[in-house]
Short mmCIF file of C-alpha atoms and ligand atoms in Angstrom, two decimals:
data_model
loop_
_atom_site.label_atom_id
_atom_site.label_comp_id
_atom_site.label_asym_id
_atom_site.label_seq_id
_atom_site.Cartn_x
_atom_site.Cartn_y
_atom_site.Cartn_z
CA MET A 1 0.00 0.00 0.00
CA SER A 2 1.44 3.33 -1.04
CA THR A 3 1.74 6.15 1.44
CA ILE A 4 4.02 8.22 -0.77
CA ALA A 5 2.59 11.67 -1.29
CA GLU A 6 1.17 12.22 -4.70
CA THR A 7 1.58 15.81 -5.69
CA LYS A 8 -0.19 15.98 -9.00
CA THR A 9 -2.31 19.03 -9.74
CA TYR A 10 -5.60 17.96 -11.27
CA LEU A 11 -7.00 20.10 -14.06
CA ASN A 12 -10.59 20.72 -15.01
CA TYR A 13 -12.24 18.20 -17.29
CA VAL A 14 -13.95 20.21 -20.01
CA ASN A 15 -15.29 19.06 -23.36
CA GLY A 16 -13.53 15.71 -23.05
CA VAL A 17 -10.07 17.13 -22.29
CA TRP A 18 -8.14 18.20 -19.18
CA GLN A 19 -7.76 21.97 -19.16
CA ALA A 20 -5.88 24.48 -17.05
CA SER A 21 -7.81 27.24 -15.34
CA SER A 22 -7.28 30.83 -16.41
CA SER A 23 -6.05 31.47 -12.87
CA SER A 24 -2.71 30.03 -11.90
CA GLU A 25 -3.93 29.44 -8.37
CA VAL A 26 -3.93 25.90 -7.02
CA VAL A 27 -5.36 24.55 -3.77
CA PRO A 28 -3.50 21.76 -1.97
CA SER A 29 -5.40 18.88 -0.37
CA TYR A 30 -3.83 17.25 2.68
CA ASN A 31 -4.38 13.97 4.46
CA PRO A 32 -6.30 14.56 7.70
CA ALA A 33 -4.56 11.52 9.21
CA ASN A 34 -1.23 13.27 8.61
CA LYS A 35 -1.48 16.98 7.99
CA ASN A 36 1.96 17.06 6.34
CA GLU A 37 1.06 14.63 3.59
CA LEU A 38 -0.05 16.28 0.40
CA VAL A 39 -2.57 14.15 -1.49
CA GLY A 40 -2.70 16.35 -4.57
CA SER A 41 -3.86 19.77 -5.66
CA VAL A 42 -6.73 21.19 -7.67
CA GLN A 43 -7.22 24.46 -9.45
CA SER A 44 -9.01 27.48 -8.13
CA SER A 45 -11.05 28.14 -11.26
CA THR A 46 -12.59 31.41 -12.31
CA LYS A 47 -15.93 32.69 -13.53
CA ALA A 48 -14.46 32.77 -17.06
CA ASP A 49 -13.58 29.06 -16.79
CA LEU A 50 -17.12 28.36 -15.67
CA ASP A 51 -18.66 30.23 -18.60
CA LYS A 52 -16.60 28.08 -20.94
CA VAL A 53 -17.70 24.85 -19.26
CA VAL A 54 -21.36 25.82 -19.40
CA ASP A 55 -20.98 26.63 -23.07
CA VAL A 56 -19.51 23.22 -23.97
CA ALA A 57 -22.02 21.41 -21.75
CA LYS A 58 -24.86 23.13 -23.56
CA LYS A 59 -23.50 21.93 -26.90
CA GLY A 60 -22.69 18.45 -25.62
CA GLN A 61 -26.19 17.99 -24.29
CA LYS A 62 -27.66 18.47 -27.76
CA THR A 63 -25.77 15.40 -29.01
CA TRP A 64 -26.38 13.39 -25.85
CA LYS A 65 -30.12 13.87 -25.70
CA ASN A 66 -30.46 12.47 -29.21
CA LEU A 67 -28.92 9.13 -28.26
CA SER A 68 -31.34 6.41 -27.24
CA GLY A 69 -31.62 5.48 -23.58
CA THR A 70 -29.96 2.18 -24.40
CA GLU A 71 -26.99 3.96 -25.96
CA ARG A 72 -26.63 6.26 -22.98
CA GLY A 73 -26.97 3.24 -20.69
CA ASN A 74 -24.10 1.54 -22.47
CA TYR A 75 -21.85 4.49 -21.61
CA LEU A 76 -22.92 4.22 -17.96
CA PHE A 77 -22.14 0.50 -17.95
CA LYS A 78 -18.66 1.38 -19.25
CA MET A 79 -18.20 4.05 -16.57
CA ALA A 80 -19.19 1.47 -13.93
CA GLN A 81 -16.71 -1.07 -15.26
CA ILE A 82 -13.79 1.36 -15.38
CA LEU A 83 -14.57 2.61 -11.87
CA GLU A 84 -14.69 -0.99 -10.65
CA ASP A 85 -11.35 -1.75 -12.31
CA ASN A 86 -9.83 1.22 -10.44
CA LEU A 87 -11.66 0.64 -7.16
CA ASN A 88 -8.60 0.10 -4.97
CA ASP A 89 -6.82 3.18 -6.24
CA ILE A 90 -9.89 5.41 -5.89
CA ALA A 91 -10.62 4.06 -2.40
CA GLU A 92 -7.05 4.64 -1.24
CA THR A 93 -7.14 8.22 -2.50
CA LEU A 94 -10.48 8.74 -0.78
CA THR A 95 -9.07 7.50 2.52
CA ARG A 96 -5.96 9.64 2.19
CA GLU A 97 -7.92 12.73 1.28
CA MET A 98 -10.78 12.68 3.80
CA GLY A 99 -9.84 10.06 6.35
CA LYS A 100 -12.57 7.42 6.33
CA THR A 101 -11.28 3.87 6.67
CA LEU A 102 -10.20 1.96 3.59
CA ALA A 103 -13.02 -0.56 4.11
CA GLU A 104 -15.57 2.26 4.11
CA ALA A 105 -13.89 3.90 1.11
CA LYS A 106 -14.06 0.62 -0.82
CA GLY A 107 -17.69 0.22 0.17
CA GLU A 108 -18.44 3.73 -1.04
CA THR A 109 -16.70 3.19 -4.37
CA SER A 110 -18.55 -0.11 -4.87
CA ARG A 111 -21.74 1.78 -4.17
CA GLY A 112 -20.80 4.20 -6.95
CA VAL A 113 -20.35 1.26 -9.34
CA ALA A 114 -23.75 -0.17 -8.37
CA ILE A 115 -25.48 3.21 -8.82
CA LEU A 116 -24.06 3.54 -12.32
CA ARG A 117 -25.30 0.06 -13.21
CA TYR A 118 -28.73 0.74 -11.76
CA TYR A 119 -29.17 3.90 -13.82
CA ALA A 120 -27.63 2.31 -16.92
CA GLY A 121 -30.59 -0.08 -16.80
CA GLU A 122 -32.99 2.85 -16.44
CA GLY A 123 -32.11 3.80 -20.01
CA MET A 124 -34.36 0.93 -21.13
CA ARG A 125 -37.30 1.59 -18.80
CA GLU A 126 -40.44 3.62 -19.37
CA ILE A 127 -40.33 7.39 -19.41
CA GLY A 128 -43.99 8.14 -19.90
CA GLY A 129 -47.48 6.77 -20.30
CA VAL A 130 -50.48 6.82 -22.58
CA ILE A 131 -53.42 8.90 -21.39
CA PRO A 132 -56.83 8.29 -23.00
CA ALA A 133 -57.73 11.33 -25.12
CA SER A 134 -61.33 12.54 -25.25
CA ASP A 135 -61.04 12.45 -29.03
CA SER A 136 -61.04 8.76 -29.98
CA SER A 137 -58.95 9.34 -33.11
CA ALA A 138 -56.14 11.04 -31.17
CA LEU A 139 -53.12 9.65 -29.34
CA MET A 140 -52.15 11.41 -26.13
CA TYR A 141 -49.13 10.50 -24.08
CA SER A 142 -46.62 11.96 -21.65
CA LYS A 143 -42.90 11.83 -22.18
CA ARG A 144 -40.09 12.58 -19.76
CA VAL A 145 -37.44 14.80 -21.36
CA PRO A 146 -34.11 16.11 -20.08
CA LEU A 147 -33.70 19.52 -18.44
CA GLY A 148 -30.50 20.47 -20.29
CA VAL A 149 -27.37 21.35 -18.32
CA VAL A 150 -27.29 20.25 -14.67
CA GLY A 151 -24.90 21.75 -12.10
CA VAL A 152 -23.84 19.22 -9.46
CA ILE A 153 -22.48 20.67 -6.21
CA THR A 154 -21.30 18.08 -3.70
CA PRO A 155 -19.84 17.82 -0.16
CA TRP A 156 -16.63 16.14 1.00
CA ASN A 157 -18.10 13.36 3.11
CA PHE A 158 -18.99 10.98 0.26
CA PRO A 159 -16.77 12.30 -2.54
CA VAL A 160 -17.35 9.26 -4.77
CA ALA A 161 -20.93 8.17 -4.08
CA ILE A 162 -22.71 11.53 -3.91
CA PRO A 163 -21.41 12.93 -7.23
CA ILE A 164 -22.30 9.60 -8.87
CA TRP A 165 -25.80 9.37 -7.39
CA LYS A 166 -26.48 12.78 -8.88
CA MET A 167 -24.60 12.46 -12.18
CA ALA A 168 -25.77 8.95 -13.13
CA PRO A 169 -29.51 9.79 -13.21
CA ALA A 170 -28.83 13.20 -14.74
CA LEU A 171 -26.93 11.52 -17.56
CA ILE A 172 -29.26 8.61 -18.24
CA TYR A 173 -32.21 10.94 -18.71
CA GLY A 174 -30.26 12.96 -21.29
CA ASN A 175 -28.74 15.88 -19.40
CA ALA A 176 -25.16 17.15 -19.56
CA VAL A 177 -23.48 17.58 -16.17
CA ILE A 178 -20.98 19.95 -14.61
CA LEU A 179 -19.55 18.65 -11.34
CA LYS A 180 -18.23 21.13 -8.79
CA PRO A 181 -16.92 18.92 -5.98
CA ALA A 182 -16.11 20.03 -2.43
CA THR A 183 -12.61 21.47 -2.48
CA GLU A 184 -11.59 19.33 0.51
CA ALA A 185 -12.15 16.13 -1.47
CA ALA A 186 -11.70 17.34 -5.03
CA VAL A 187 -8.68 15.15 -5.78
CA THR A 188 -10.83 12.06 -5.25
CA ALA A 189 -13.53 13.54 -7.51
CA ALA A 190 -10.93 14.27 -10.19
CA LYS A 191 -9.67 10.70 -10.06
CA VAL A 192 -13.21 9.44 -10.51
CA MET A 193 -13.47 11.75 -13.52
CA GLU A 194 -10.25 10.24 -14.92
CA CYS A 195 -12.07 6.92 -14.92
CA PHE A 196 -15.10 8.41 -16.64
CA ASP A 197 -12.86 10.05 -19.25
CA GLN A 198 -11.92 6.55 -20.40
CA ALA A 199 -15.57 5.71 -21.07
CA GLY A 200 -15.48 8.06 -24.06
CA LEU A 201 -18.76 9.93 -23.67
CA PRO A 202 -19.40 12.57 -26.34
CA ASP A 203 -17.51 15.80 -25.65
CA GLY A 204 -19.08 18.22 -23.21
CA VAL A 205 -21.52 15.74 -21.69
CA ILE A 206 -19.67 15.28 -18.41
CA ASN A 207 -17.45 18.01 -17.00
CA LEU A 208 -15.52 18.76 -13.83
CA ILE A 209 -14.61 22.20 -12.56
CA THR A 210 -12.88 22.78 -9.24
CA GLY A 211 -12.76 26.00 -7.30
CA LYS A 212 -14.22 27.97 -4.46
CA GLY A 213 -17.82 27.37 -3.51
CA SER A 214 -18.39 31.11 -3.47
CA VAL A 215 -17.13 31.42 -7.06
CA ILE A 216 -17.90 28.20 -8.94
CA GLY A 217 -20.78 26.93 -6.78
CA GLN A 218 -22.41 30.34 -6.68
CA GLY A 219 -21.61 30.78 -10.38
CA LEU A 220 -23.51 27.58 -11.24
CA ALA A 221 -26.45 28.77 -9.16
CA GLU A 222 -26.51 32.10 -10.99
CA HIS A 223 -25.77 30.98 -14.56
CA LYS A 224 -28.78 31.37 -16.82
CA ASP A 225 -27.76 28.42 -19.00
CA VAL A 226 -27.56 25.98 -16.10
CA ASN A 227 -31.07 24.58 -16.16
CA ALA A 228 -30.94 22.83 -12.80
CA VAL A 229 -28.69 22.58 -9.76
CA THR A 230 -28.55 19.57 -7.49
CA PHE A 231 -26.79 20.23 -4.19
CA THR A 232 -25.79 18.26 -1.12
CA GLY A 233 -24.15 20.04 1.77
CA SER A 234 -24.85 22.40 4.63
CA ASN A 235 -28.10 24.29 5.22
CA ASN A 236 -26.74 27.81 4.89
CA VAL A 237 -25.11 27.20 1.55
CA GLY A 238 -28.00 25.08 0.27
CA ASN A 239 -30.71 27.56 1.10
CA ASN A 240 -28.79 30.33 -0.58
CA ILE A 241 -28.35 28.21 -3.72
CA GLY A 242 -32.05 27.36 -3.72
CA GLN A 243 -33.05 31.01 -3.58
CA THR A 244 -30.59 32.00 -6.28
CA VAL A 245 -31.64 29.26 -8.70
CA ALA A 246 -35.36 29.80 -8.03
CA GLY A 247 -34.87 33.52 -8.52
CA ARG A 248 -33.89 32.97 -12.15
CA GLY A 249 -36.51 30.29 -12.81
CA GLY A 250 -34.19 27.26 -12.63
CA LYS A 251 -34.89 23.93 -10.96
CA TYR A 252 -33.08 22.99 -7.78
CA GLN A 253 -32.76 20.17 -5.31
CA LEU A 254 -31.13 20.44 -1.89
CA GLU A 255 -30.04 17.66 0.46
CA MET A 256 -28.75 19.09 3.70
CA GLY A 257 -28.14 18.34 7.35
CA GLY A 258 -29.54 15.91 9.87
CA LYS A 259 -29.81 15.43 13.65
CA ASN A 260 -30.91 11.86 13.51
CA PRO A 261 -32.36 10.06 16.54
CA ILE A 262 -32.37 6.43 17.60
CA ILE A 263 -35.18 5.52 19.98
CA VAL A 264 -34.41 2.55 22.20
CA ALA A 265 -37.64 1.12 23.62
CA ASP A 266 -37.70 -1.03 26.76
CA ASP A 267 -38.70 -4.25 24.95
CA CYS A 268 -35.94 -4.18 22.32
CA ASP A 269 -32.91 -6.34 21.73
CA ILE A 270 -30.47 -4.10 23.62
CA ASP A 271 -27.34 -5.53 22.03
CA LEU A 272 -28.74 -4.83 18.57
CA ALA A 273 -29.59 -1.26 19.58
CA VAL A 274 -26.10 -0.73 21.04
CA ASP A 275 -24.47 -1.94 17.83
CA ALA A 276 -26.72 0.31 15.75
CA ALA A 277 -25.93 3.36 17.90
CA ILE A 278 -22.23 2.68 17.45
CA SER A 279 -22.32 1.92 13.75
CA GLY A 280 -24.85 4.66 12.91
CA GLY A 281 -23.24 7.23 15.18
CA LEU A 282 -19.52 6.69 14.88
CA LYS A 283 -18.71 5.05 11.53
CA SER A 284 -17.11 7.52 9.15
CA THR A 285 -16.21 9.48 12.31
CA GLY A 286 -19.82 10.65 12.54
CA GLN A 287 -19.55 12.48 9.23
CA LYS A 288 -22.62 11.11 7.49
CA CYS A 289 -25.72 13.22 7.06
CA THR A 290 -27.67 10.15 8.23
CA CYS A 291 -25.49 9.61 11.34
CA SER A 292 -27.25 8.94 14.64
CA SER A 293 -26.40 11.71 17.04
CA ARG A 294 -29.19 11.47 19.64
CA VAL A 295 -29.83 8.19 21.44
CA ILE A 296 -33.18 8.38 23.21
CA VAL A 297 -33.58 5.52 25.70
CA GLN A 298 -36.47 4.45 27.95
CA SER A 299 -35.59 4.84 31.62
CA SER A 300 -36.19 1.18 32.60
CA ILE A 301 -33.32 -0.01 30.39
CA TYR A 302 -31.23 3.18 30.40
CA ALA A 303 -28.55 1.98 32.82
CA GLU A 304 -28.08 -1.36 31.10
CA PHE A 305 -27.97 0.24 27.64
CA LYS A 306 -25.44 2.87 28.77
CA GLU A 307 -23.16 0.29 30.37
CA LYS A 308 -23.13 -1.92 27.27
CA LEU A 309 -22.59 1.07 24.99
CA LEU A 310 -19.65 2.36 27.02
CA GLU A 311 -18.04 -1.04 27.16
CA LYS A 312 -18.08 -1.42 23.39
CA VAL A 313 -17.18 2.16 22.45
CA LYS A 314 -14.13 2.02 24.76
CA ASP A 315 -12.72 -0.71 22.51
CA ILE A 316 -13.00 1.23 19.26
CA LYS A 317 -9.66 1.54 17.52
CA VAL A 318 -9.03 5.05 16.26
CA GLY A 319 -6.27 5.52 13.71
CA ASN A 320 -5.18 6.06 10.14
CA GLY A 321 -7.88 4.69 7.87
CA LEU A 322 -5.26 3.02 5.67
CA ASP A 323 -4.30 0.73 8.55
CA GLY A 324 -6.49 -2.35 8.24
CA THR A 325 -7.15 -2.58 11.98
CA THR A 326 -8.56 0.96 12.30
CA TRP A 327 -12.29 1.17 12.99
CA MET A 328 -12.58 4.97 13.01
CA GLY A 329 -10.39 7.51 11.21
CA PRO A 330 -9.78 11.22 11.85
CA CYS A 331 -12.11 14.14 11.24
CA SER A 332 -11.87 15.12 7.59
CA SER A 333 -9.97 18.38 8.13
CA GLU A 334 -8.60 20.77 10.71
CA SER A 335 -11.69 22.94 10.51
CA GLN A 336 -13.96 19.95 11.02
CA TYR A 337 -11.81 18.90 14.00
CA LYS A 338 -12.12 22.36 15.53
CA THR A 339 -15.87 22.40 15.00
CA VAL A 340 -16.28 19.04 16.73
CA ARG A 341 -14.05 20.04 19.66
CA GLY A 342 -16.06 23.27 19.90
CA TYR A 343 -19.33 21.33 20.23
CA ILE A 344 -17.81 19.10 22.89
CA THR A 345 -16.78 22.16 24.91
CA LYS A 346 -20.23 23.62 24.47
CA GLY A 347 -21.85 20.37 25.66
CA ILE A 348 -19.80 20.51 28.85
CA GLU A 349 -20.52 24.22 29.37
CA GLU A 350 -24.25 23.70 28.95
CA GLY A 351 -24.29 20.98 31.61
CA ALA A 352 -24.20 17.68 29.74
CA GLU A 353 -22.10 15.01 31.44
CA LEU A 354 -19.12 13.87 29.37
CA ILE A 355 -18.84 10.14 30.15
CA LEU A 356 -16.41 9.07 27.42
CA GLY A 357 -13.89 10.64 25.07
CA GLY A 358 -14.06 14.33 24.23
CA ASP A 359 -10.30 14.31 23.76
CA THR A 360 -7.73 13.20 21.20
CA PRO A 361 -5.85 9.87 21.16
CA GLU A 362 -2.61 9.81 23.15
CA SER A 363 -0.54 7.80 20.67
CA THR A 364 2.31 9.82 19.21
CA ASP A 365 1.74 8.02 15.90
CA LEU A 366 -1.50 9.99 15.58
CA LYS A 367 -0.20 13.41 16.65
CA ASP A 368 -0.21 14.82 13.11
CA GLY A 369 -3.83 13.89 12.41
CA PHE A 370 -7.16 15.52 13.27
CA TYR A 371 -8.38 12.79 15.60
CA VAL A 372 -11.16 13.00 18.15
CA ASN A 373 -11.89 9.99 20.34
CA PRO A 374 -15.42 8.53 20.27
CA THR A 375 -17.38 10.75 22.62
CA ILE A 376 -20.51 10.10 24.68
CA PHE A 377 -22.54 12.63 26.63
CA ASP A 378 -25.06 11.61 29.28
CA GLY A 379 -27.92 13.67 30.71
CA VAL A 380 -28.49 15.63 27.52
CA SER A 381 -31.62 17.75 27.34
CA SER A 382 -33.29 18.87 24.15
CA SER A 383 -32.52 22.56 24.65
CA MET A 384 -28.76 21.97 24.60
CA THR A 385 -26.80 22.90 21.50
CA ILE A 386 -25.46 19.34 21.15
CA ALA A 387 -29.07 18.09 20.99
CA GLN A 388 -30.06 20.58 18.30
CA GLU A 389 -27.19 21.28 15.90
CA GLU A 390 -25.53 18.91 13.51
CA ILE A 391 -22.06 18.14 14.91
CA PHE A 392 -20.72 15.97 12.08
CA GLY A 393 -18.32 14.23 14.42
CA PRO A 394 -18.07 11.10 16.62
CA VAL A 395 -20.33 12.38 19.37
CA LEU A 396 -23.38 10.61 20.80
CA ALA A 397 -25.88 12.35 23.08
CA LEU A 398 -27.80 10.08 25.47
CA MET A 399 -31.29 11.22 26.44
CA LYS A 400 -33.62 9.52 28.94
CA VAL A 401 -37.42 9.28 28.53
CA GLU A 402 -40.26 7.45 30.26
CA THR A 403 -42.44 6.54 27.29
CA VAL A 404 -42.11 5.94 23.56
CA LYS A 405 -44.61 8.75 22.96
CA GLU A 406 -42.26 11.10 24.81
CA ALA A 407 -39.33 9.70 22.83
CA ILE A 408 -41.00 10.50 19.51
CA GLU A 409 -41.82 14.05 20.65
CA LEU A 410 -38.19 14.53 21.64
CA ALA A 411 -37.01 13.00 18.36
CA ASN A 412 -39.11 15.53 16.46
CA ASP A 413 -37.95 18.48 18.54
CA VAL A 414 -35.26 19.60 16.06
CA GLU A 415 -35.31 21.56 12.81
CA PHE A 416 -34.04 18.58 10.80
CA GLY A 417 -35.88 15.47 9.62
CA LEU A 418 -33.56 13.23 7.63
CA SER A 419 -33.40 9.76 9.18
CA ALA A 420 -34.75 8.15 12.37
CA SER A 421 -34.65 4.67 13.96
CA ILE A 422 -36.58 2.84 16.61
CA PHE A 423 -35.52 -0.38 18.31
CA THR A 424 -38.52 -2.35 19.52
CA LYS A 425 -40.57 -5.48 18.86
CA ASN A 426 -43.84 -3.80 19.85
CA ILE A 427 -46.08 -3.38 16.80
CA ASP A 428 -47.97 -0.45 18.38
CA TYR A 429 -44.71 1.41 18.96
CA ILE A 430 -43.62 0.64 15.40
CA LEU A 431 -46.84 1.85 13.78
CA THR A 432 -46.96 5.00 15.91
CA PHE A 433 -43.34 5.72 15.08
CA ILE A 434 -43.90 5.32 11.33
CA ASP A 435 -46.89 7.68 11.51
CA ASP A 436 -45.55 10.33 13.84
CA ILE A 437 -41.82 10.58 13.22
CA GLU A 438 -40.81 13.58 11.12
CA ALA A 439 -38.15 11.98 8.93
CA GLY A 440 -37.74 11.06 5.28
CA LEU A 441 -35.97 7.79 6.16
CA VAL A 442 -37.81 5.74 8.77
CA ARG A 443 -35.91 2.74 10.11
CA ILE A 444 -37.16 -0.02 12.37
CA ASN A 445 -34.57 -2.15 14.21
CA SER A 446 -31.91 -0.81 11.89
CA GLU A 447 -29.35 1.99 12.18
CA THR A 448 -30.17 5.47 10.88
CA ALA A 449 -27.34 5.45 8.35
CA GLY A 450 -28.31 2.64 5.98
CA VAL A 451 -29.32 3.78 2.52
CA GLU A 452 -30.38 1.64 -0.43
CA LEU A 453 -29.63 3.08 -3.84
CA GLN A 454 -32.88 1.86 -5.44
CA ALA A 455 -35.14 3.62 -2.90
CA PRO A 456 -36.02 7.31 -2.54
CA PHE A 457 -33.58 9.25 -0.36
CA GLY A 458 -34.13 12.61 1.29
CA GLY A 459 -35.31 14.42 4.36
CA MET A 460 -38.28 16.31 5.75
CA LYS A 461 -38.24 19.76 7.39
CA ALA A 462 -34.92 21.61 7.06
CA SER A 463 -33.07 18.52 5.82
CA SER A 464 -34.02 18.95 2.18
CA SER A 465 -35.95 20.95 -0.39
CA GLN A 466 -38.46 18.05 -0.18
CA SER A 467 -37.54 16.45 -3.47
CA ARG A 468 -36.04 12.96 -3.38
CA GLU A 469 -32.91 11.47 -4.88
CA GLN A 470 -31.95 7.95 -5.99
CA GLY A 471 -34.09 5.11 -7.30
CA GLN A 472 -37.03 6.06 -9.47
CA ALA A 473 -37.44 9.28 -7.52
CA ALA A 474 -34.46 10.79 -9.36
CA LYS A 475 -36.51 10.85 -12.55
CA GLU A 476 -38.74 13.52 -11.02
CA PHE A 477 -35.89 15.91 -10.60
CA PHE A 478 -33.76 15.25 -13.65
CA THR A 479 -36.54 15.41 -16.24
CA THR A 480 -39.51 17.51 -17.14
CA THR A 481 -42.70 16.27 -18.79
CA LYS A 482 -44.03 16.87 -22.29
CA THR A 483 -47.66 16.01 -22.90
CA VAL A 484 -48.07 15.02 -26.53
CA PHE A 485 -51.36 15.11 -28.40
CA ILE A 486 -51.43 13.63 -31.91
CA LYS A 487 -54.53 14.03 -33.98
CA GLY A 488 -54.75 11.35 -36.63
P1 LIG B 1 -20.87 22.85 2.38
O1 LIG B 1 -19.86 23.67 3.03
O2 LIG B 1 -22.26 23.35 2.29
O3 LIG B 1 -20.31 22.56 0.91
C1 LIG B 1 -21.01 21.79 -0.01
C2 LIG B 1 -20.63 22.23 -1.41
O4 LIG B 1 -21.08 23.58 -1.64
C3 LIG B 1 -19.13 22.24 -1.67
O5 LIG B 1 -18.89 21.84 -2.98
C4 LIG B 1 -18.79 23.71 -1.48
O6 LIG B 1 -17.62 24.11 -2.15
C5 LIG B 1 -20.00 24.37 -2.08
N1 LIG B 1 -20.18 25.76 -1.63
C6 LIG B 1 -19.63 26.38 -0.56
N2 LIG B 1 -20.03 27.67 -0.51
C7 LIG B 1 -20.84 27.88 -1.56
C8 LIG B 1 -21.58 28.98 -2.05
N3 LIG B 1 -21.54 30.17 -1.44
N4 LIG B 1 -22.32 28.83 -3.17
C9 LIG B 1 -22.38 27.65 -3.79
N5 LIG B 1 -21.70 26.55 -3.39
C10 LIG B 1 -20.94 26.66 -2.28
O7 LIG B 1 -20.99 21.41 3.04
P2 LIG B 1 -19.79 20.42 3.43
O8 LIG B 1 -19.13 20.99 4.63
O9 LIG B 1 -18.97 20.10 2.24
O10 LIG B 1 -20.59 19.09 3.79
C11 LIG B 1 -21.11 18.82 5.03
C12 LIG B 1 -22.61 19.05 5.04
O11 LIG B 1 -23.24 18.26 4.03
C13 LIG B 1 -23.29 18.63 6.31
O12 LIG B 1 -24.20 19.63 6.74
C14 LIG B 1 -24.06 17.38 5.95
O13 LIG B 1 -25.19 17.10 6.70
C15 LIG B 1 -24.39 17.64 4.54
N6 LIG B 1 -24.68 16.40 3.85
C16 LIG B 1 -25.96 16.12 3.53
C17 LIG B 1 -26.28 14.94 2.90
C18 LIG B 1 -27.70 14.64 2.53
O14 LIG B 1 -27.89 13.90 1.58
N7 LIG B 1 -28.68 15.19 3.18
C19 LIG B 1 -25.26 14.05 2.55
C20 LIG B 1 -23.96 14.36 2.90
C21 LIG B 1 -23.68 15.55 3.54
P3 LIG B 1 -16.21 24.26 -1.35
O15 LIG B 1 -15.86 22.91 -0.87
O16 LIG B 1 -15.28 24.75 -2.39
O17 LIG B 1 -16.44 25.22 -0.23
MG1 LIG B 2 -8.31 16.82 2.98
#
């Protein structure tokens, strides 16, 4: 396994070729497990670069939309195959750039392959339906058609899977795409694009432009020739993008934060619930939008649950994600590390009881990384900042309730509504939870963070703009409908 720093500067991928930005500015990307290790660099592109990309995408889309779905699907199958052939290399870069463990990075890259194959197949499935016309000699039908050019703005936490789950449906339905990845994980995105380059799509159909969110992201939101923008990231940025795109009559889709609860009812399999709290809360260092961050437990089993949880979390091995024995890697960057430490301090100041972690590992091997130990707070009340705001770190807040009804009220007492779990065997609890929980992803006896690519994905309340991604739901966003009436 290579740990030698790779210092390549990745260019933009525009019109089927790699192009330098008109600025000479580059942005280095470092390994959060070792802040001195340069993973690579990307360009800080300009508004002029963006105008050029939009122009070629607009032209490319004209060719692309005229291919049959089967033909477009064949390109997606090729993209999947090339990504799969390069899986180890992509996964290693992902781990080095944002810190998740190699096993998770491989899982994420495999997910990207599966998403491409799923949408490749969609090229052969129905895109409309016949509607009986009131005139018996006429044929009336609806037809899904592409939007045109789609801007794809993505976060750093899933730098392979999220761009693909947006680009694959956009492409299969006949759109051209412009990917603007998070700067913190843009090297990984560029390496994925190197794979896609080999699939030989028509020029201008798939493009990559790196640069500041405030320049390239905002530029995509403002550009009149970008017909739609699909965004995943934080609420502040997302809401601003939504307003900007809506203001010029474009289509937008926002997937944003979460503050996902697990409810642990008194009749549940406690060991299962403990494992789900750990996996859902701490995998990927708590940096999933679907991470569990509030663990709401009925009082009669609270002590037993807490004891079992502590016992298992104490054994978690924190370290460099490239080391096969590591269970949890570092925070993805220095700023993320500081944010997480800030929330931990705030939790203590506001009166929560820190019962585990809150600090950094002692090992000198880890001194150059942005590590935070798995952290558990007890006695958390809903008014505390750590019970309300998304931390995006390995921090679990334990909350005690008497009844499941109370647990659901507490679970809903946040602005977000992405994912929620309950652990119970009681059918009344389950049915009440399904009805009353304010979340787009409702999970019974399963962690909050599991996502299936063939099912709709998205949140309620402040977690999304209410549209859904993935599965068949993606068709809603990436197409518009023509109603055709043919008089014979
Ligand atoms: P972020 O800061 O909002 O950045 C997301 C993307 O927006 C990046 O590409 C960023 O570019 C760009 N951006 C930044 N400022 C912009 C602006 N003014 N105009 C347009 N674009 C701009 O989010 P993040 O820190 O990367 O990701 C973490 C967040 O993503 C968390 O809140 C998490 O919950 C959320 N998330 C949600 C989901 C979901 O599906 N619901 C999934 C994963 C993550 P730069 O990198 O260049 O700044
Ligand atoms: Mg980095």
